PDB file of C-alpha atoms and ligand atoms in Angstrom:
ATOM      1  CA  MET A 237     181.097  45.845 156.354  1.00 43.00           C
ATOM      2  CA  VAL A 238     177.698  47.477 156.420  1.00 43.00           C
ATOM      3  CA  ARG A 239     177.200  46.888 152.746  1.00 48.00           C
ATOM      4  CA  LEU A 240     178.091  43.270 153.103  1.00 44.00           C
ATOM      5  CA  GLU A 241     175.377  42.745 155.685  1.00 46.00           C
ATOM      6  CA  VAL A 242     172.783  44.286 153.410  1.00 42.00           C
ATOM      7  CA  VAL A 243     173.685  41.906 150.647  1.00 42.00           C
ATOM      8  CA  VAL A 244     173.394  38.931 152.942  1.00 42.00           C
ATOM      9  CA  VAL A 245     169.976  39.984 154.122  1.00 41.00           C
ATOM     10  CA  LEU A 246     168.791  40.594 150.587  1.00 41.00           C
ATOM     11  CA  ILE A 247     169.835  37.207 149.362  1.00 41.00           C
ATOM     12  CA  PHE A 248     168.186  35.544 152.297  1.00 42.00           C
ATOM     13  CA  VAL A 249     164.933  37.421 151.914  1.00 42.00           C
ATOM     14  CA  GLY A 250     164.814  37.349 148.139  1.00 41.00           C
ATOM     15  CA  VAL A 251     164.103  33.656 148.159  1.00 39.00           C
ATOM     16  CA  ALA A 252     161.014  34.079 150.279  1.00 42.00           C
ATOM     17  CA  PHE A 253     159.372  36.653 148.045  1.00 44.00           C
ATOM     18  CA  ALA A 254     155.819  36.109 147.021  1.00 45.00           C
ATOM     19  CA  GLN A 255     153.828  37.834 144.338  1.00 48.00           C
ATOM     20  CA  LEU A 256     151.591  40.747 145.202  1.00 53.00           C
ATOM     21  CA  ASP A 257     148.532  40.896 143.046  1.00 59.00           C
ATOM     22  CA  PRO A 258     148.280  44.518 141.940  1.00 59.00           C
ATOM     23  CA  ASP A 259     144.534  44.196 141.337  1.00 64.00           C
ATOM     24  CA  ASP A 260     143.870  43.580 145.004  1.00 76.00           C
ATOM     25  CA  ILE A 261     145.810  46.528 146.258  1.00 85.00           C
ATOM     26  CA  PRO A 262     143.992  49.792 146.801  1.00 90.00           C
ATOM     27  CA  SER A 263     145.698  52.944 145.678  1.00 89.00           C
ATOM     28  CA  GLU A 264     143.862  55.072 148.240  1.00 94.00           C
ATOM     29  CA  TRP A 265     144.039  54.126 151.870  1.00 96.00           C
ATOM     30  CA  LEU A 266     142.202  54.588 155.091  1.00 96.00           C
ATOM     31  CA  PRO A 267     144.417  53.969 158.105  1.00 96.00           C
ATOM     32  CA  GLU A 268     142.249  51.057 159.274  1.00 95.00           C
ATOM     33  CA  GLN A 269     142.841  49.260 155.983  1.00 95.00           C
ATOM     34  CA  PHE A 270     146.549  49.803 155.921  1.00 96.00           C
ATOM     35  CA  PRO A 271     148.538  46.609 156.549  1.00 96.00           C
ATOM     36  CA  ASN A 272     150.894  46.019 159.449  1.00 97.00           C
ATOM     37  CA  PRO A 273     154.367  44.874 158.379  1.00 97.00           C
ATOM     38  CA  LYS A 274     154.750  42.971 161.640  1.00 96.00           C
ATOM     39  CA  ARG A 275     151.609  40.968 160.963  1.00 95.00           C
ATOM     40  CA  ASN A 276     151.224  40.900 157.213  1.00 96.00           C
ATOM     41  CA  PRO A 277     154.585  41.542 155.593  1.00 96.00           C
ATOM     42  CA  GLN A 278     153.458  40.244 152.212  1.00 96.00           C
ATOM     43  CA  ALA A 279     150.827  42.951 151.901  1.00 95.00           C
ATOM     44  CA  CYS A 280     153.567  45.468 152.691  1.00 97.00           C
ATOM     45  CA  GLY A 281     155.889  44.283 149.947  1.00 96.00           C
ATOM     46  CA  LEU A 282     158.282  42.541 152.347  1.00 97.00           C
ATOM     47  CA  GLY A 283     157.723  38.983 151.242  1.00 95.00           C
ATOM     48  CA  ASN A 284     157.743  36.686 154.254  1.00 94.00           C
ATOM     49  CA  LYS A 285     160.006  38.803 156.387  1.00 94.00           C
ATOM     50  CA  TYR A 286     158.280  40.572 159.274  1.00 96.00           C
ATOM     51  CA  GLY A 287     159.484  44.130 159.384  1.00 97.00           C
ATOM     52  CA  TYR A 288     158.958  47.832 159.871  1.00 98.00           C
ATOM     53  CA  VAL A 289     158.261  49.222 156.423  1.00 98.00           C
ATOM     54  CA  CYS A 290     154.941  48.979 154.652  1.00 98.00           C
ATOM     55  CA  ASP A 291     154.913  49.846 150.978  1.00 98.00           C
ATOM     56  CA  PRO A 292     151.836  48.179 149.474  1.00 97.00           C
ATOM     57  CA  ASN A 293     151.802  50.327 146.340  1.00 96.00           C
ATOM     58  CA  LEU A 294     155.483  49.600 145.756  1.00 96.00           C
ATOM     59  CA  LEU A 295     156.787  53.145 145.741  1.00 96.00           C
ATOM     60  CA  LEU A 296     160.243  51.665 146.312  1.00 96.00           C
ATOM     61  CA  THR A 297     161.918  48.833 144.504  1.00 95.00           C
ATOM     62  CA  GLU A 298     162.234  45.571 146.373  1.00 95.00           C
ATOM     63  CA  LYS A 299     165.870  46.206 147.082  1.00 93.00           C
ATOM     64  CA  GLN A 300     165.307  49.755 148.341  1.00 94.00           C
ATOM     65  CA  ARG A 301     162.464  48.570 150.547  1.00 96.00           C
ATOM     66  CA  LEU A 302     164.576  45.843 152.112  1.00 94.00           C
ATOM     67  CA  ILE A 303     167.498  48.141 152.761  1.00 93.00           C
ATOM     68  CA  LEU A 304     165.183  50.632 154.454  1.00 95.00           C
ATOM     69  CA  ASP A 305     163.622  47.851 156.485  1.00 96.00           C
ATOM     70  CA  TRP A 306     167.035  46.610 157.491  1.00 94.00           C
ATOM     71  CA  LEU A 307     167.934  50.122 158.663  1.00 94.00           C
ATOM     72  CA  MET A 308     164.794  50.226 160.821  1.00 96.00           C
ATOM     73  CA  GLU A 309     165.493  46.789 162.213  1.00 95.00           C
ATOM     74  CA  GLY A 310     168.998  47.933 163.042  1.00 94.00           C
ATOM     75  CA  LEU A 311     167.579  50.960 164.871  1.00 94.00           C
ATOM     76  CA  VAL A 312     165.524  48.878 167.241  1.00 95.00           C
ATOM     77  CA  LYS A 313     167.922  45.968 167.631  1.00 94.00           C
ATOM     78  CA  ASN A 314     171.383  47.461 167.549  1.00 92.00           C
ATOM     79  CA  ASP A 315     171.626  51.161 167.093  1.00 92.00           C
ATOM     80  CA  THR A 316     169.578  52.764 169.859  1.00 94.00           C
ATOM     81  CA  LYS A 317     169.466  52.147 173.605  1.00 94.00           C
ATOM     82  CA  CYS A 318     166.450  50.800 175.409  1.00 95.00           C
ATOM     83  CA  PRO A 319     164.525  53.855 176.668  1.00 95.00           C
ATOM     84  CA  CYS A 320     161.939  52.009 178.793  1.00 95.00           C
ATOM     85  CA  SER A 321     161.961  51.096 182.481  1.00 95.00           C
ATOM     86  CA  VAL A 322     164.821  49.045 183.899  1.00 94.00           C
ATOM     87  CA  TRP A 323     162.469  46.114 184.260  1.00 94.00           C
ATOM     88  CA  ALA A 324     161.214  46.285 180.676  1.00 94.00           C
ATOM     89  CA  CYS A 325     164.743  46.707 179.377  1.00 95.00           C
ATOM     90  CA  GLU A 326     165.953  43.669 181.303  1.00 94.00           C
ATOM     91  CA  GLN A 327     163.151  41.603 179.796  1.00 93.00           C
ATOM     92  CA  LYS A 328     164.006  42.704 176.322  1.00 92.00           C
ATOM     93  CA  ARG A 329     166.819  44.947 175.369  1.00 91.00           C
ATOM     94  CA  GLN A 330     165.564  46.854 172.404  1.00 94.00           C
ATOM     95  CA  GLY A 331     165.680  50.450 171.369  1.00 96.00           C
ATOM     96  CA  TYR A 332     163.259  52.743 169.581  1.00 96.00           C
ATOM     97  CA  SER A 333     160.888  51.274 166.995  1.00 96.00           C
ATOM     98  CA  VAL A 334     160.352  53.263 163.844  1.00 97.00           C
ATOM     99  CA  GLY A 335     157.660  52.126 161.433  1.00 97.00           C
ATOM    100  CA  ILE A 336     157.442  53.596 157.963  1.00 98.00           C
ATOM    101  CA  ALA A 337     154.182  53.772 156.037  1.00 98.00           C
ATOM    102  CA  LEU A 338     154.442  54.570 152.355  1.00 98.00           C
ATOM    103  CA  VAL A 339     151.135  55.410 150.807  1.00 96.00           C
ATOM    104  CA  LYS A 340     150.244  56.305 147.260  1.00 95.00           C
ATOM    105  CA  LYS A 341     147.309  58.399 148.360  1.00 96.00           C
ATOM    106  CA  MET A 342     145.166  58.748 151.456  1.00 96.00           C
ATOM    107  CA  LYS A 343     141.439  58.365 151.247  1.00 95.00           C
ATOM    108  CA  ILE A 344     139.882  61.298 153.048  1.00 94.00           C
ATOM    109  CA  PRO A 345     136.577  60.172 154.540  1.00 92.00           C
ATOM    110  CA  ASP A 346     135.384  63.564 155.606  1.00 88.00           C
ATOM    111  CA  ARG A 347     135.422  66.278 152.999  1.00 87.00           C
ATOM    112  CA  SER A 348     135.939  68.982 155.547  1.00 91.00           C
ATOM    113  CA  ARG A 349     139.219  67.411 156.599  1.00 90.00           C
ATOM    114  CA  THR A 350     142.384  68.736 155.022  1.00 89.00           C
ATOM    115  CA  VAL A 351     145.192  66.558 153.739  1.00 90.00           C
ATOM    116  CA  LEU A 352     147.331  67.637 156.686  1.00 89.00           C
ATOM    117  CA  ASP A 353     144.623  66.747 159.184  1.00 90.00           C
ATOM    118  CA  GLN A 354     144.165  63.366 157.573  1.00 93.00           C
ATOM    119  CA  ALA A 355     147.921  62.718 157.623  1.00 92.00           C
ATOM    120  CA  LYS A 356     147.917  63.329 161.362  1.00 91.00           C
ATOM    121  CA  VAL A 357     144.902  61.109 161.903  1.00 93.00           C
ATOM    122  CA  PHE A 358     146.441  58.395 159.738  1.00 95.00           C
ATOM    123  CA  ALA A 359     149.853  58.426 161.382  1.00 94.00           C
ATOM    124  CA  HIS A 360     148.392  58.700 164.855  1.00 93.00           C
ATOM    125  CA  TYR A 361     146.106  55.748 164.257  1.00 95.00           C
ATOM    126  CA  LEU A 362     149.028  53.610 163.135  1.00 96.00           C
ATOM    127  CA  GLN A 363     151.269  54.753 165.983  1.00 94.00           C
ATOM    128  CA  SER A 364     148.775  54.490 168.823  1.00 91.00           C
ATOM    129  CA  THR A 365     146.490  51.685 167.755  1.00 92.00           C
ATOM    130  CA  HIS A 366     146.987  49.749 164.604  1.00 93.00           C
ATOM    131  CA  TRP A 367     150.739  49.177 164.655  1.00 96.00           C
ATOM    132  CA  HIS A 368     151.516  50.260 168.188  1.00 92.00           C
ATOM    133  CA  TYR A 369     155.121  49.107 168.225  1.00 91.00           C
ATOM    134  CA  GLY A 370     157.155  49.451 171.346  1.00 88.00           C
ATOM    135  CA  ARG A 371     156.396  48.819 174.992  1.00 92.00           C
ATOM    136  CA  CYS A 372     156.663  52.225 176.618  1.00 94.00           C
ATOM    137  CA  GLU A 373     155.566  54.568 173.855  1.00 93.00           C
ATOM    138  CA  GLU A 374     159.054  54.478 172.377  1.00 95.00           C
ATOM    139  CA  ASP A 375     157.651  54.150 168.889  1.00 95.00           C
ATOM    140  CA  ILE A 376     157.578  56.473 165.926  1.00 95.00           C
ATOM    141  CA  VAL A 377     155.602  56.292 162.729  1.00 95.00           C
ATOM    142  CA  VAL A 378     156.745  58.066 159.603  1.00 95.00           C
ATOM    143  CA  LEU A 379     154.013  58.418 157.020  1.00 95.00           C
ATOM    144  CA  TYR A 380     154.668  59.517 153.479  1.00 94.00           C
ATOM    145  CA  SER A 381     151.816  59.942 151.047  1.00 93.00           C
ATOM    146  CA  LYS A 382     153.078  60.462 147.562  1.00 92.00           C
ATOM    147  CA  GLU A 383     150.136  62.011 145.776  1.00 91.00           C
ATOM    148  CA  ASP A 384     149.136  64.052 148.793  1.00 90.00           C
ATOM    149  CA  GLU A 385     152.736  65.226 149.094  1.00 88.00           C
ATOM    150  CA  VAL A 386     152.828  64.888 152.856  1.00 91.00           C
ATOM    151  CA  LEU A 387     155.420  63.605 155.233  1.00 91.00           C
ATOM    152  CA  GLN A 388     154.186  63.165 158.767  1.00 92.00           C
ATOM    153  CA  PHE A 389     155.962  62.034 161.928  1.00 92.00           C
ATOM    154  CA  MET A 390     154.073  60.700 164.907  1.00 93.00           C
ATOM    155  CA  ALA A 391     155.801  59.650 168.093  1.00 93.00           C
ATOM    156  CA  GLY A 392     154.668  57.980 171.287  1.00 92.00           C
ATOM    157  CA  LYS A 393     155.324  59.822 174.526  1.00 91.00           C
ATOM    158  CA  THR A 394     158.762  58.388 175.217  1.00 93.00           C
ATOM    159  CA  ALA A 395     160.031  58.871 171.690  1.00 93.00           C
ATOM    160  CA  GLY A 396     158.416  62.306 171.570  1.00 90.00           C
ATOM    161  CA  ALA A 397     160.565  63.442 174.474  1.00 90.00           C
ATOM    162  CA  VAL A 398     163.570  63.113 172.170  1.00 89.00           C
ATOM    163  CA  LEU A 399     162.056  63.635 168.783  1.00 89.00           C
ATOM    164  CA  THR A 400     160.399  66.887 169.702  1.00 86.00           C
ATOM    165  CA  ASN A 401     158.394  68.875 167.288  1.00 85.00           C
ATOM    166  CA  GLN A 402     161.279  71.195 166.610  1.00 83.00           C
ATOM    167  CA  VAL A 403     163.711  68.401 165.964  1.00 86.00           C
ATOM    168  CA  ALA A 404     161.201  66.666 163.721  1.00 87.00           C
ATOM    169  CA  ARG A 405     160.680  69.874 161.826  1.00 84.00           C
ATOM    170  CA  ALA A 406     164.408  70.287 161.396  1.00 84.00           C
ATOM    171  CA  ILE A 407     164.698  66.756 160.059  1.00 87.00           C
ATOM    172  CA  GLY A 408     161.857  67.534 157.703  1.00 85.00           C
ATOM    173  CA  ASN A 409     163.692  70.608 156.525  1.00 83.00           C
ATOM    174  CA  HIS A 410     166.791  68.626 155.953  1.00 84.00           C
ATOM    175  CA  VAL A 411     165.314  65.792 153.911  1.00 87.00           C
ATOM    176  CA  GLY A 412     162.334  67.594 152.382  1.00 85.00           C
ATOM    177  CA  GLY A 413     163.825  68.080 148.945  1.00 85.00           C
ATOM    178  CA  HIS A 414     164.085  64.346 148.368  1.00 89.00           C
ATOM    179  CA  PHE A 415     160.365  63.906 148.890  1.00 88.00           C
ATOM    180  CA  ARG A 416     159.296  66.508 146.412  1.00 84.00           C
ATOM    181  CA  GLU A 417     158.303  65.768 142.854  1.00 81.00           C
ATOM    182  CA  GLY A 418     161.460  64.801 141.032  1.00 84.00           C
ATOM    183  CA  GLY A 419     163.285  64.058 144.297  1.00 87.00           C
ATOM    184  CA  ASN A 420     164.951  60.843 145.296  1.00 91.00           C
ATOM    185  CA  LEU A 421     162.560  59.016 147.613  1.00 93.00           C
ATOM    186  CA  PRO A 422     164.801  56.122 148.700  1.00 93.00           C
ATOM    187  CA  TYR A 423     167.648  58.486 149.423  1.00 91.00           C
ATOM    188  CA  GLY A 424     165.321  60.749 151.419  1.00 92.00           C
ATOM    189  CA  LEU A 425     164.123  57.784 153.462  1.00 94.00           C
ATOM    190  CA  TYR A 426     167.630  56.491 154.191  1.00 92.00           C
ATOM    191  CA  ASP A 427     168.718  59.975 155.150  1.00 90.00           C
ATOM    192  CA  LEU A 428     165.732  60.328 157.408  1.00 92.00           C
ATOM    193  CA  GLY A 429     166.534  56.976 159.029  1.00 93.00           C
ATOM    194  CA  LEU A 430     170.107  58.044 159.723  1.00 90.00           C
ATOM    195  CA  LEU A 431     169.031  61.393 161.152  1.00 91.00           C
ATOM    196  CA  LEU A 432     166.513  59.648 163.390  1.00 92.00           C
ATOM    197  CA  ARG A 433     169.233  57.322 164.586  1.00 91.00           C
ATOM    198  CA  ASP A 434     171.433  60.259 165.542  1.00 89.00           C
ATOM    199  CA  VAL A 435     168.621  62.092 167.261  1.00 90.00           C
ATOM    200  CA  LEU A 436     167.438  59.032 169.184  1.00 92.00           C
ATOM    201  CA  ASN A 437     171.008  58.541 170.385  1.00 89.00           C
ATOM    202  CA  GLY A 438     171.056  62.067 171.719  1.00 84.00           C
ATOM    203  CA  ASN A 439     173.257  63.465 168.985  1.00 81.00           C
ATOM    204  CA  THR A 440     171.268  66.347 167.779  1.00 70.00           C
ATOM    205  CA  MET A 441     173.636  67.656 165.225  1.00 61.00           C
ATOM    206  CA  TYR A 442     174.181  71.340 165.100  1.00 48.00           C
ATOM    207  CA  ALA A 443     172.296  71.477 161.834  1.00 46.00           C
ATOM    208  CA  LEU A 444     169.282  70.155 163.657  1.00 56.00           C
ATOM    209  CA  ALA A 445     169.592  72.290 166.737  1.00 52.00           C
ATOM    210  CA  PRO A 446     166.487  74.394 167.177  1.00 49.00           C
ATOM    211  CA  LYS A 447     167.099  77.889 166.026  1.00 45.00           C
ATOM    212  CA  ALA A 448     166.563  80.678 168.484  1.00 37.00           C
ATOM    213  CA  GLU A 449     163.650  82.141 166.586  1.00 37.00           C
ATOM    214  CA  ALA A 450     161.882  78.813 166.470  1.00 39.00           C
ATOM    215  CA  LEU A 451     161.726  78.875 170.232  1.00 36.00           C
ATOM    216  CA  HIS A 452     159.542  81.959 170.271  1.00 35.00           C
ATOM    217  CA  GLY A 453     156.845  80.509 168.007  1.00 36.00           C
ATOM    218  CA  SER A 454     153.473  79.400 169.233  1.00 37.00           C
ATOM    219  CA  ALA A 455     154.991  76.987 171.690  1.00 35.00           C
ATOM    220  CA  GLY A 456     151.807  76.880 173.734  1.00 32.00           C
ATOM    221  CA  SER A 457     149.751  75.252 171.066  1.00 30.00           C
ATOM    222  CA  LEU A 458     152.516  72.890 170.045  1.00 32.00           C
ATOM    223  CA  THR A 459     153.307  71.556 173.491  1.00 29.00           C
ATOM    224  CA  VAL A 460     149.853  70.065 173.639  1.00 27.00           C
ATOM    225  CA  PHE A 461     150.887  67.799 170.868  1.00 31.00           C
ATOM    226  CA  ILE A 462     154.474  67.196 171.703  1.00 30.00           C
ATOM    227  CA  SER A 463     153.947  64.448 174.230  1.00 27.00           C
ATOM    228  CA  THR A 464     151.398  62.348 172.447  1.00 28.00           C
ATOM    229  CA  LEU A 465     150.924  63.619 168.990  1.00 32.00           C
ATOM    230  CA  ILE A 466     154.100  65.147 167.881  1.00 34.00           C
ATOM    231  CA  MET A 467     153.810  66.025 164.341  1.00 39.00           C
ATOM    232  CA  THR A 468     155.942  67.567 161.844  1.00 40.00           C
ATOM    233  CA  VAL A 469     154.728  68.892 158.811  1.00 40.00           C
ATOM    234  CA  LEU A 470     157.092  68.707 156.163  1.00 41.00           C
ATOM    235  CA  ALA A 471     154.006  69.278 154.151  1.00 37.00           C
ATOM    236  CA  LEU A 472     154.516  72.899 154.967  1.00 36.00           C
ATOM    237  CA  PHE A 473     157.432  72.790 152.637  1.00 37.00           C
ATOM    238  CA  ILE A 474     156.080  70.407 150.112  1.00 39.00           C
ATOM    239  CA  VAL A 475     152.546  71.495 149.563  1.00 34.00           C
ATOM    240  CA  SER A 476     153.047  75.199 149.183  1.00 30.00           C
TER     241      SER A 476
HETATM  242  C1  NAG B 541     172.879  43.755 164.649  1.00 94.18           C
HETATM  243  O1  NAG B 541     174.200  43.488 165.093  1.00 94.18           O
HETATM  244  C2  NAG B 541     174.633  42.167 164.855  1.00 94.18           C
HETATM  245  C3  NAG B 541     175.972  41.996 165.521  1.00 94.18           C
HETATM  246  O2  NAG B 541     176.848  43.021 165.172  1.00 94.18           O
HETATM  247  C4  NAG B 541     174.684  41.943 163.334  1.00 94.18           C
HETATM  248  O3  NAG B 541     175.102  40.642 163.052  1.00 94.18           O
HETATM  249  C5  NAG B 541     173.283  42.145 162.766  1.00 94.18           C
HETATM  250  O4  NAG B 541     173.329  42.046 161.352  1.00 94.18           O
HETATM  251  C6  NAG B 541     172.750  43.511 163.137  1.00 94.18           C
HETATM  252  N1  NAG B 541     171.378  43.576 162.722  1.00 94.18           N
HETATM  253  C7  NAG B 541     170.863  44.635 162.121  1.00 94.18           C
HETATM  254  C8  NAG B 541     169.462  44.529 161.674  1.00 94.18           C
HETATM  255  O5  NAG B 541     171.485  45.666 161.941  1.00 94.18           O
END
């Protein structure tokens, strides 16, 4: 049933595909230059279909990209409940928005900034300003930069209440291997999408439950970020 729907979507979208000119596409990105799949799907490798995944350097195949996009569309349209005010939810019944930015490499404008800092800046800029999906901060941006080997989550306030730092870290732990050199990127992204769906529906699986020792950590410094800038740094696993 699920598979059938994917096929239908792919056939429909395949027709609308336009060529991306590889010469025009940067391989290093500043967040301000990064396209918005809701505004400029062609630059994101989505053809003419407005969506949630932006993959300008084509890290995924067309088919993988469309399946991932379909998963994200399903999240907001079908698979999660509307977390906003009653009024907003009566106007438009949609759940959490998850945007995925796939980057070959980030351009780091300030030499003193680390890759991890830049990943946070990048994802936060997309989440809060440039993409800014959602109506009540119920949006999440997942940024993956291949050559920087970073995976970064950034959630608006409402989404961050569910996707806490600890949960995000646990998801990172779970899928991290797929994002490493020699891993399986599309599989990692699908897996991540499914875990997010569970978490956003309140099913924090036991595997993702925060471990007792994690609760001791430097909670003070993290809570500052949890509401607005939750971040996970899978990079902790990947970079070292
Ligand atoms: C949402 O659900 C409807 C009805 O079940 C289905 O036809 C549609 O394909 C789904 N859309 C997505 C993006 O999952």
